[in-house]
Amino acid sequence: MNIHQIDSQQLNNKQTPFYYYDLQLLNETIASVKRAADRRGFHVHYALKANFNKRIVKHIQSAGFGADCVSGNEVQFAIDNGFPASQITFAGAGKSDAEIRTALQHKIFAFNVESIQELEVINELAGESGVTAHVSLRINPNVDAHTHHYITTGLDENKFGVPNSELEQAAAVLRNCAHIQLLGLHFHVGSQITDMNVFKSLCVKVNEWKNWFEERGTQIKVLNVGGGLGVDYHQPDEQPIADFEAYFEVFDKFLERESYQEVHFELGRALVAQCGTLVSRVLYTKSGVKTNFLVLDAGMTELMRPALYQAYHKIEKIGALPDSTPINYDVVGPICESSDCFGKNVSLPSAQRGDLIAIRTAGAYGEVMASGYNLRNEIRYVYSDEIGHS
Ligand SMILES: *Cc1c(COP(=O)(O)O)cnc(C)c1O
């Protein structure tokens, strides 16, 4: 149930701020991904970091997706929450020895290895434990994701993956790593990518590097192309489910894969972003010299994306009358930082103390980034099936 379909009295009784999760939309999104991926024999891992709220994860795990982890604790969490180890990948430019040991112990599907030094460390730790580590080599393909520079990861100047210039050396090191088996190649060029040409360019690079390795006698079984598919933050209700058909079709069409090659994806945002809304209450209205402010009871401590990378979220008043005259507000939080602002010059129906405000498309990188800065209360959440219909 969409946030505007709920009886506002029911919402009014809840203590704010809280995340509202529309489980029906989540399930429809999951079904849509599954349909489009299964049709092509593609493997999907859910990037846990986008949202590890227990019920959200349960729905995704039940659909049979794997888990893409970026910390040892996420690997452990994935195991504890029912993901088979054989479907767990572990990426990250800074895996600690303890984290590597955790993943080795669980015999996960693959480490996505981000540097030559990391290869050597994994080889050593695997040797000590008497196991073989399965790895995919994360290649930095130098593809511009045309997204915000804070969420671009596949350019030469980014810290992720092995740069092209070091692949020759990486291949040589791999030949000497007795405790490592190379499964395949891994790529992840950025997040919130809406231009399908970016993925097309990625496919060209994947084909090139796959051939490069195979020409040197290394068979590549796994092509892991990462995640990054974007969602529509501006119009959450027009296209609540991303176009997974079009997304997977690009890879189906442009990846040159052999019958023994598997294609793996690591989707985070596109699965969970639209099902979450941050619901907050207006504490104060303030008319400044040039600006009208709405001061909310939620801030950057509940949703950090606007402060962290100037991300846009659609802001709406809940239960607004259709004929209310709009006013331009700067919508801000209570935290003692000027960057604690959800939106400037937002046109909203006139609002007053106690009104409820919805901050949309907050299901990905929202609740999970909540912090205790200013000793804020722990974040709350409400699921759609806990609320009656209007
Ligand atoms: C964050 C991350 C993802 C998921 O990215 P989305 O943009 O949320 O789809 C996938 N793979 C890796 C390695 C990541 O770090």
GROMACS .gro file of C-alpha atoms and ligand atoms in nm:
model
  405
    1MET     CA    1   0.000   0.000   0.000
    2ASN     CA    2   0.137   0.334  -0.115
    3ILE     CA    3   0.185   0.588   0.164
    4HIS     CA    4  -0.096   0.809   0.028
    5GLN     CA    5  -0.347   0.523   0.034
    6ILE     CA    6  -0.322   0.488   0.409
    7ASP     CA    7  -0.578   0.643   0.638
    8SER     CA    8  -0.380   0.939   0.770
    9GLN     CA    9  -0.536   0.892   1.114
   10GLN     CA   10  -0.356   0.558   1.136
   11LEU     CA   11  -0.028   0.725   1.052
   12ASN     CA   12  -0.098   1.011   1.289
   13ASN     CA   13  -0.112   0.771   1.580
   14LYS     CA   14   0.241   0.650   1.516
   15GLN     CA   15   0.542   0.795   1.683
   16THR     CA   16   0.756   0.972   1.424
   17PRO     CA   17   0.997   0.960   1.254
   18PHE     CA   18   0.979   0.611   1.106
   19TYR     CA   19   1.045   0.421   0.787
   20TYR     CA   20   0.733   0.289   0.621
   21TYR     CA   21   0.789  -0.020   0.407
   22ASP     CA   22   0.541  -0.118   0.138
   23LEU     CA   23   0.588  -0.496   0.132
   24GLN     CA   24   0.349  -0.544  -0.156
   25LEU     CA   25   0.556  -0.318  -0.379
   26LEU     CA   26   0.869  -0.495  -0.259
   27ASN     CA   27   0.723  -0.833  -0.355
   28GLU     CA   28   0.613  -0.707  -0.696
   29THR     CA   29   0.962  -0.568  -0.754
   30ILE     CA   30   1.123  -0.896  -0.652
   31ALA     CA   31   0.889  -1.089  -0.882
   32SER     CA   32   0.973  -0.857  -1.169
   33VAL     CA   33   1.350  -0.902  -1.121
   34LYS     CA   34   1.309  -1.276  -1.092
   35ARG     CA   35   1.102  -1.307  -1.406
   36ALA     CA   36   1.345  -1.103  -1.615
   37ALA     CA   37   1.658  -1.274  -1.475
   38ASP     CA   38   1.531  -1.634  -1.477
   39ARG     CA   39   1.424  -1.605  -1.839
   40ARG     CA   40   1.787  -1.546  -1.931
   41GLY     CA   41   1.948  -1.781  -1.681
   42PHE     CA   42   2.103  -1.486  -1.492
   43HIS     CA   43   2.205  -1.508  -1.125
   44VAL     CA   44   2.106  -1.223  -0.894
   45HIS     CA   45   2.270  -1.142  -0.561
   46TYR     CA   46   2.109  -0.881  -0.340
   47ALA     CA   47   2.351  -0.611  -0.220
   48LEU     CA   48   2.272  -0.632   0.151
   49LYS     CA   49   2.421  -0.295   0.227
   50ALA     CA   50   2.128  -0.120   0.057
   51ASN     CA   51   1.891  -0.234   0.332
   52PHE     CA   52   1.935  -0.510   0.589
   53ASN     CA   53   1.604  -0.462   0.766
   54LYS     CA   54   1.511  -0.817   0.866
   55ARG     CA   55   1.175  -0.849   0.693
   56ILE     CA   56   1.299  -0.686   0.373
   57VAL     CA   57   1.588  -0.931   0.367
   58LYS     CA   58   1.355  -1.223   0.441
   59HIS     CA   59   1.137  -1.143   0.139
   60ILE     CA   60   1.440  -1.118  -0.088
   61GLN     CA   61   1.604  -1.432   0.048
   62SER     CA   62   1.282  -1.631   0.006
   63ALA     CA   63   1.282  -1.547  -0.364
   64GLY     CA   64   1.606  -1.741  -0.400
   65PHE     CA   65   1.846  -1.455  -0.463
   66GLY     CA   66   2.203  -1.472  -0.338
   67ALA     CA   67   2.368  -1.208  -0.119
   68ASP     CA   68   2.637  -0.957  -0.210
   69CYS     CA   69   2.829  -0.856   0.102
   70VAL     CA   70   3.082  -0.583   0.173
   71SER     CA   71   3.188  -0.676   0.526
   72GLY     CA   72   3.254  -0.987   0.733
   73ASN     CA   73   2.951  -0.907   0.946
   74GLU     CA   74   2.734  -0.894   0.634
   75VAL     CA   75   2.866  -1.236   0.534
   76GLN     CA   76   2.773  -1.368   0.878
   77PHE     CA   77   2.435  -1.191   0.862
   78ALA     CA   78   2.362  -1.346   0.522
   79ILE     CA   79   2.440  -1.692   0.657
   80ASP     CA   80   2.230  -1.632   0.970
   81ASN     CA   81   1.939  -1.516   0.755
   82GLY     CA   82   1.921  -1.818   0.532
   83PHE     CA   83   2.131  -1.729   0.228
   84PRO     CA   84   2.325  -2.037   0.113
   85ALA     CA   85   2.703  -1.984   0.133
   86SER     CA   86   2.719  -2.099  -0.228
   87GLN     CA   87   2.534  -1.781  -0.327
   88ILE     CA   88   2.734  -1.529  -0.124
   89THR     CA   89   2.987  -1.289  -0.275
   90PHE     CA   90   3.216  -1.064  -0.072
   91ALA     CA   91   3.349  -0.740  -0.218
   92GLY     CA   92   3.525  -0.439  -0.067
   93ALA     CA   93   3.858  -0.264  -0.109
   94GLY     CA   94   3.956  -0.314   0.255
   95LYS     CA   95   3.878  -0.663   0.379
   96SER     CA   96   4.046  -0.730   0.716
   97ASP     CA   97   4.216  -1.062   0.796
   98ALA     CA   98   3.935  -1.147   1.039
   99GLU     CA   99   3.672  -1.077   0.772
  100ILE     CA  100   3.855  -1.292   0.518
  101ARG     CA  101   3.876  -1.576   0.772
  102THR     CA  102   3.499  -1.552   0.838
  103ALA     CA  103   3.426  -1.584   0.468
  104LEU     CA  104   3.675  -1.869   0.421
  105GLN     CA  105   3.523  -2.056   0.710
  106HIS     CA  106   3.178  -2.035   0.549
  107LYS     CA  107   3.314  -2.137   0.207
  108ILE     CA  108   3.134  -1.855   0.027
  109PHE     CA  109   3.081  -1.858  -0.349
  110ALA     CA  110   3.342  -1.592  -0.427
  111PHE     CA  111   3.561  -1.315  -0.294
  112ASN     CA  112   3.553  -1.021  -0.529
  113VAL     CA  113   3.919  -0.931  -0.497
  114GLU     CA  114   4.016  -0.568  -0.538
  115SER     CA  115   4.397  -0.566  -0.541
  116ILE     CA  116   4.705  -0.780  -0.597
  117GLN     CA  117   4.800  -0.751  -0.233
  118GLU     CA  118   4.457  -0.876  -0.131
  119LEU     CA  119   4.507  -1.182  -0.356
  120GLU     CA  120   4.828  -1.260  -0.171
  121VAL     CA  121   4.667  -1.219   0.171
  122ILE     CA  122   4.367  -1.438   0.082
  123ASN     CA  123   4.603  -1.701  -0.060
  124GLU     CA  124   4.805  -1.701   0.261
  125LEU     CA  125   4.502  -1.718   0.494
  126ALA     CA  126   4.338  -1.990   0.283
  127GLY     CA  127   4.664  -2.188   0.299
  128GLU     CA  128   4.672  -2.156   0.678
  129SER     CA  129   4.317  -2.291   0.701
  130GLY     CA  130   4.381  -2.565   0.448
  131VAL     CA  131   4.105  -2.448   0.212
  132THR     CA  132   4.083  -2.314  -0.142
  133ALA     CA  133   3.942  -1.964  -0.182
  134HIS     CA  134   3.726  -1.897  -0.486
  135VAL     CA  135   3.777  -1.552  -0.625
  136SER     CA  136   3.659  -1.318  -0.896
  137LEU     CA  137   3.902  -1.048  -0.987
  138ARG     CA  138   3.743  -0.705  -0.967
  139ILE     CA  139   3.855  -0.510  -1.267
  140ASN     CA  140   3.829  -0.137  -1.280
  141PRO     CA  141   3.707  -0.099  -1.638
  142ASN     CA  142   3.739   0.279  -1.659
  143VAL     CA  143   3.374   0.323  -1.760
  144ASP     CA  144   3.207   0.651  -1.667
  145ALA     CA  145   2.875   0.574  -1.499
  146HIS     CA  146   2.750   0.931  -1.557
  147THR     CA  147   2.615   0.941  -1.205
  148HIS     CA  148   2.708   1.152  -0.901
  149HIS     CA  149   3.088   1.146  -0.850
  150TYR     CA  150   3.046   1.012  -0.496
  151ILE     CA  151   2.874   0.700  -0.631
  152THR     CA  152   3.095   0.647  -0.936
  153THR     CA  153   3.328   0.354  -0.879
  154GLY     CA  154   3.461   0.237  -1.215
  155LEU     CA  155   3.698   0.515  -1.316
  156ASP     CA  156   4.077   0.494  -1.301
  157GLU     CA  157   4.086   0.746  -1.017
  158ASN     CA  158   3.846   0.541  -0.798
  159LYS     CA  159   3.978   0.319  -0.520
  160PHE     CA  160   3.790   0.008  -0.637
  161GLY     CA  161   3.925  -0.289  -0.828
  162VAL     CA  162   4.249  -0.370  -1.005
  163PRO     CA  163   4.346  -0.109  -1.263
  164ASN     CA  164   4.399  -0.230  -1.621
  165SER     CA  165   4.771  -0.156  -1.600
  166GLU     CA  166   4.815  -0.415  -1.324
  167LEU     CA  167   4.619  -0.703  -1.475
  168GLU     CA  168   4.923  -0.864  -1.634
  169GLN     CA  169   5.085  -0.876  -1.292
  170ALA     CA  170   4.762  -0.995  -1.127
  171ALA     CA  171   4.742  -1.284  -1.373
  172ALA     CA  172   5.102  -1.380  -1.292
  173VAL     CA  173   5.040  -1.363  -0.917
  174LEU     CA  174   4.728  -1.578  -0.958
  175ARG     CA  175   4.928  -1.851  -1.127
  176ASN     CA  176   5.141  -1.872  -0.813
  177CYS     CA  177   4.854  -1.872  -0.563
  178ALA     CA  178   4.815  -2.239  -0.478
  179HIS     CA  179   4.519  -2.177  -0.247
  180ILE     CA  180   4.314  -1.967  -0.484
  181GLN     CA  181   4.093  -2.074  -0.767
  182LEU     CA  182   3.997  -1.800  -1.010
  183LEU     CA  183   3.627  -1.829  -1.091
  184GLY     CA  184   3.580  -1.520  -1.293
  185LEU     CA  185   3.579  -1.145  -1.331
  186HIS     CA  186   3.389  -0.884  -1.136
  187PHE     CA  187   3.287  -0.531  -1.233
  188HIS     CA  188   3.078  -0.265  -1.061
  189VAL     CA  189   3.091   0.080  -1.215
  190GLY     CA  190   2.865   0.285  -0.992
  191SER     CA  191   2.518   0.335  -0.856
  192GLN     CA  192   2.193   0.504  -0.961
  193ILE     CA  193   2.273   0.448  -1.329
  194THR     CA  194   1.976   0.525  -1.552
  195ASP     CA  195   2.149   0.544  -1.890
  196MET     CA  196   2.150   0.195  -2.042
  197ASN     CA  197   2.444   0.297  -2.264
  198VAL     CA  198   2.663   0.283  -1.954
  199PHE     CA  199   2.582  -0.088  -1.917
  200LYS     CA  200   2.638  -0.136  -2.288
  201SER     CA  201   2.988   0.013  -2.254
  202LEU     CA  202   3.044  -0.212  -1.955
  203CYS     CA  203   2.956  -0.520  -2.164
  204VAL     CA  204   3.216  -0.420  -2.423
  205LYS     CA  205   3.482  -0.403  -2.150
  206VAL     CA  206   3.373  -0.731  -1.996
  207ASN     CA  207   3.402  -0.903  -2.335
  208GLU     CA  208   3.749  -0.756  -2.386
  209TRP     CA  209   3.883  -0.863  -2.049
  210LYS     CA  210   3.723  -1.205  -2.064
  211ASN     CA  211   3.897  -1.266  -2.399
  212TRP     CA  212   4.221  -1.129  -2.263
  213PHE     CA  213   4.224  -1.387  -1.982
  214GLU     CA  214   4.107  -1.675  -2.197
  215GLU     CA  215   4.372  -1.601  -2.461
  216ARG     CA  216   4.623  -1.647  -2.180
  217GLY     CA  217   4.484  -1.986  -2.093
  218THR     CA  218   4.268  -1.887  -1.794
  219GLN     CA  219   3.911  -2.003  -1.820
  220ILE     CA  220   3.655  -1.752  -1.697
  221LYS     CA  221   3.342  -1.917  -1.564
  222VAL     CA  222   3.177  -1.625  -1.390
  223LEU     CA  223   3.103  -1.285  -1.536
  224ASN     CA  224   2.987  -1.072  -1.244
  225VAL     CA  225   2.873  -0.735  -1.374
  226GLY     CA  226   2.780  -0.585  -1.035
  227GLY     CA  227   2.476  -0.369  -0.971
  228GLY     CA  228   2.398  -0.003  -1.007
  229LEU     CA  229   2.063   0.008  -1.182
  230GLY     CA  230   1.893   0.335  -1.088
  231VAL     CA  231   1.538   0.423  -0.986
  232ASP     CA  232   1.317   0.725  -1.050
  233TYR     CA  233   1.355   0.951  -0.747
  234HIS     CA  234   1.155   1.229  -0.912
  235GLN     CA  235   0.845   1.026  -0.997
  236PRO     CA  236   0.820   0.740  -0.751
  237ASP     CA  237   0.456   0.667  -0.836
  238GLU     CA  238   0.485   0.676  -1.216
  239GLN     CA  239   0.742   0.399  -1.240
  240PRO     CA  240   0.764   0.234  -0.898
  241ILE     CA  241   0.936  -0.073  -1.044
  242ALA     CA  242   1.255  -0.023  -1.247
  243ASP     CA  243   1.260  -0.161  -1.601
  244PHE     CA  244   1.441  -0.486  -1.526
  245GLU     CA  245   1.350  -0.632  -1.865
  246ALA     CA  246   1.536  -0.353  -2.045
  247TYR     CA  247   1.826  -0.374  -1.802
  248PHE     CA  248   1.885  -0.749  -1.835
  249GLU     CA  249   1.821  -0.732  -2.208
  250VAL     CA  250   2.129  -0.508  -2.252
  251PHE     CA  251   2.349  -0.776  -2.098
  252ASP     CA  252   2.174  -1.057  -2.282
  253LYS     CA  253   2.237  -0.877  -2.608
  254PHE     CA  254   2.585  -0.734  -2.562
  255LEU     CA  255   2.768  -0.983  -2.340
  256GLU     CA  256   2.939  -1.248  -2.547
  257ARG     CA  257   2.907  -1.551  -2.325
  258GLU     CA  258   2.995  -1.912  -2.384
  259SER     CA  259   2.768  -2.194  -2.269
  260TYR     CA  260   2.990  -2.259  -1.963
  261GLN     CA  261   2.978  -1.896  -1.852
  262GLU     CA  262   2.742  -1.770  -1.582
  263VAL     CA  263   2.632  -1.408  -1.558
  264HIS     CA  264   2.592  -1.268  -1.208
  265PHE     CA  265   2.439  -0.940  -1.092
  266GLU     CA  266   2.452  -0.756  -0.760
  267LEU     CA  267   2.146  -0.537  -0.731
  268GLY     CA  268   2.077  -0.324  -0.427
  269ARG     CA  269   1.900   0.004  -0.480
  270ALA     CA  270   1.671  -0.107  -0.763
  271LEU     CA  271   1.517  -0.377  -0.541
  272VAL     CA  272   1.441  -0.176  -0.231
  273ALA     CA  273   1.449   0.200  -0.291
  274GLN     CA  274   1.086   0.258  -0.389
  275CYS     CA  275   0.928   0.046  -0.115
  276GLY     CA  276   1.056   0.275   0.161
  277THR     CA  277   0.928   0.614   0.274
  278LEU     CA  278   1.058   0.816   0.564
  279VAL     CA  279   0.759   0.955   0.753
  280SER     CA  280   0.825   1.261   0.964
  281ARG     CA  281   0.630   1.529   1.147
  282VAL     CA  282   0.657   1.904   1.119
  283LEU     CA  283   0.787   2.034   1.450
  284TYR     CA  284   0.803   2.402   1.361
  285THR     CA  285   0.731   2.633   1.073
  286LYS     CA  286   0.959   2.929   1.044
  287SER     CA  287   0.946   3.233   0.819
  288GLY     CA  288   1.300   3.349   0.765
  289VAL     CA  289   1.402   3.672   0.594
  290LYS     CA  290   1.405   3.510   0.252
  291THR     CA  291   1.295   3.158   0.320
  292ASN     CA  292   1.014   2.963   0.478
  293PHE     CA  293   1.135   2.665   0.674
  294LEU     CA  294   0.970   2.344   0.774
  295VAL     CA  295   1.163   2.195   1.063
  296LEU     CA  296   1.100   1.819   1.076
  297ASP     CA  297   1.154   1.566   1.351
  298ALA     CA  298   1.366   1.360   1.107
  299GLY     CA  299   1.707   1.471   0.995
  300MET     CA  300   2.029   1.351   0.838
  301THR     CA  301   2.056   1.105   1.126
  302GLU     CA  302   1.755   0.919   0.984
  303LEU     CA  303   1.823   0.974   0.611
  304MET     CA  304   2.175   1.079   0.525
  305ARG     CA  305   2.168   1.075   0.145
  306PRO     CA  306   2.080   1.444   0.090
  307ALA     CA  307   2.355   1.559   0.329
  308LEU     CA  308   2.606   1.301   0.208
  309TYR     CA  309   2.575   1.338  -0.167
  310GLN     CA  310   2.318   1.604  -0.230
  311ALA     CA  311   2.071   1.335  -0.327
  312TYR     CA  312   1.722   1.433  -0.433
  313HIS     CA  313   1.419   1.280  -0.261
  314LYS     CA  314   1.063   1.372  -0.344
  315ILE     CA  315   0.900   1.541  -0.045
  316GLU     CA  316   0.523   1.536  -0.002
  317LYS     CA  317   0.269   1.637   0.256
  318ILE     CA  318   0.056   1.347   0.373
  319GLY     CA  319  -0.320   1.402   0.367
  320ALA     CA  320  -0.300   1.738   0.188
  321LEU     CA  321  -0.624   1.879   0.052
  322PRO     CA  322  -0.620   1.899  -0.329
  323ASP     CA  323  -0.697   2.271  -0.336
  324SER     CA  324  -0.435   2.389  -0.085
  325THR     CA  325  -0.214   2.670  -0.214
  326PRO     CA  326   0.149   2.571  -0.245
  327ILE     CA  327   0.426   2.748  -0.058
  328ASN     CA  328   0.801   2.711  -0.115
  329TYR     CA  329   0.977   2.567   0.185
  330ASP     CA  330   1.327   2.467   0.279
  331VAL     CA  331   1.264   2.135   0.446
  332VAL     CA  332   1.521   2.080   0.719
  333GLY     CA  333   1.596   1.849   1.009
  334PRO     CA  334   1.678   1.918   1.373
  335ILE     CA  335   2.049   1.830   1.359
  336CYS     CA  336   2.313   2.092   1.430
  337GLU     CA  337   2.460   2.094   1.079
  338SER     CA  338   2.368   2.321   0.789
  339SER     CA  339   2.381   2.023   0.554
  340ASP     CA  340   2.088   1.875   0.747
  341CYS     CA  341   1.844   1.974   0.475
  342PHE     CA  342   1.614   1.744   0.276
  343GLY     CA  343   1.530   1.994   0.007
  344LYS     CA  344   1.544   2.362  -0.077
  345ASN     CA  345   1.255   2.556  -0.231
  346VAL     CA  346   1.021   2.261  -0.219
  347SER     CA  347   0.671   2.347  -0.329
  348LEU     CA  348   0.428   2.201  -0.074
  349PRO     CA  349   0.074   2.270   0.042
  350SER     CA  350   0.082   2.507   0.336
  351ALA     CA  351   0.190   2.306   0.640
  352GLN     CA  352   0.172   2.349   1.013
  353ARG     CA  353   0.306   2.200   1.330
  354GLY     CA  354   0.201   1.835   1.359
  355ASP     CA  355   0.153   1.770   0.985
  356LEU     CA  356   0.304   1.455   0.842
  357ILE     CA  357   0.565   1.473   0.566
  358ALA     CA  358   0.666   1.183   0.341
  359ILE     CA  359   1.019   1.160   0.206
  360ARG     CA  360   0.994   0.914  -0.077
  361THR     CA  361   1.218   0.652  -0.235
  362ALA     CA  362   1.405   0.606   0.092
  363GLY     CA  363   1.422   0.226   0.102
  364ALA     CA  364   1.782   0.203  -0.020
  365TYR     CA  365   2.074   0.350   0.174
  366GLY     CA  366   1.824   0.505   0.417
  367GLU     CA  367   1.758   0.314   0.738
  368VAL     CA  368   2.095   0.139   0.712
  369MET     CA  369   2.283   0.469   0.721
  370ALA     CA  370   2.097   0.600   1.027
  371SER     CA  371   2.336   0.722   1.291
  372GLY     CA  372   2.331   0.801   1.659
  373TYR     CA  373   2.482   1.146   1.608
  374ASN     CA  374   2.335   1.392   1.861
  375LEU     CA  375   2.233   1.082   2.063
  376ARG     CA  376   1.927   1.046   1.844
  377ASN     CA  377   1.670   0.775   1.912
  378GLU     CA  378   1.714   0.446   1.734
  379ILE     CA  379   1.534   0.447   1.400
  380ARG     CA  380   1.180   0.300   1.391
  381TYR     CA  381   1.004   0.125   1.109
  382VAL     CA  382   0.649   0.019   1.023
  383TYR     CA  383   0.551  -0.244   0.765
  384SER     CA  384   0.250  -0.202   0.538
  385ASP     CA  385   0.080  -0.513   0.675
  386GLU     CA  386   0.078  -0.360   1.022
  387ILE     CA  387  -0.150  -0.081   0.904
  388GLY     CA  388  -0.520  -0.110   0.818
  389HIS     CA  389  -0.663   0.004   0.485
  390SER     CA  390  -0.837   0.338   0.446
  391LIG     C1  391   2.700  -0.122  -0.346
  391LIG     C2  392   2.737  -0.231  -0.435
  391LIG     C3  393   2.642  -0.292  -0.516
  391LIG     C4  394   2.498  -0.247  -0.523
  391LIG     O1  395   2.483  -0.126  -0.585
  391LIG     P1  396   2.338  -0.066  -0.618
  391LIG     O2  397   2.366   0.061  -0.685
  391LIG     O3  398   2.267  -0.050  -0.489
  391LIG     O4  399   2.271  -0.165  -0.708
  391LIG     C5  400   2.682  -0.399  -0.594
  391LIG     N1  401   2.810  -0.442  -0.594
  391LIG     C6  402   2.904  -0.385  -0.518
  391LIG     C7  403   3.042  -0.438  -0.522
  391LIG     C8  404   2.873  -0.277  -0.437
  391LIG     O5  405   2.966  -0.220  -0.363
   0.00000   0.00000   0.00000
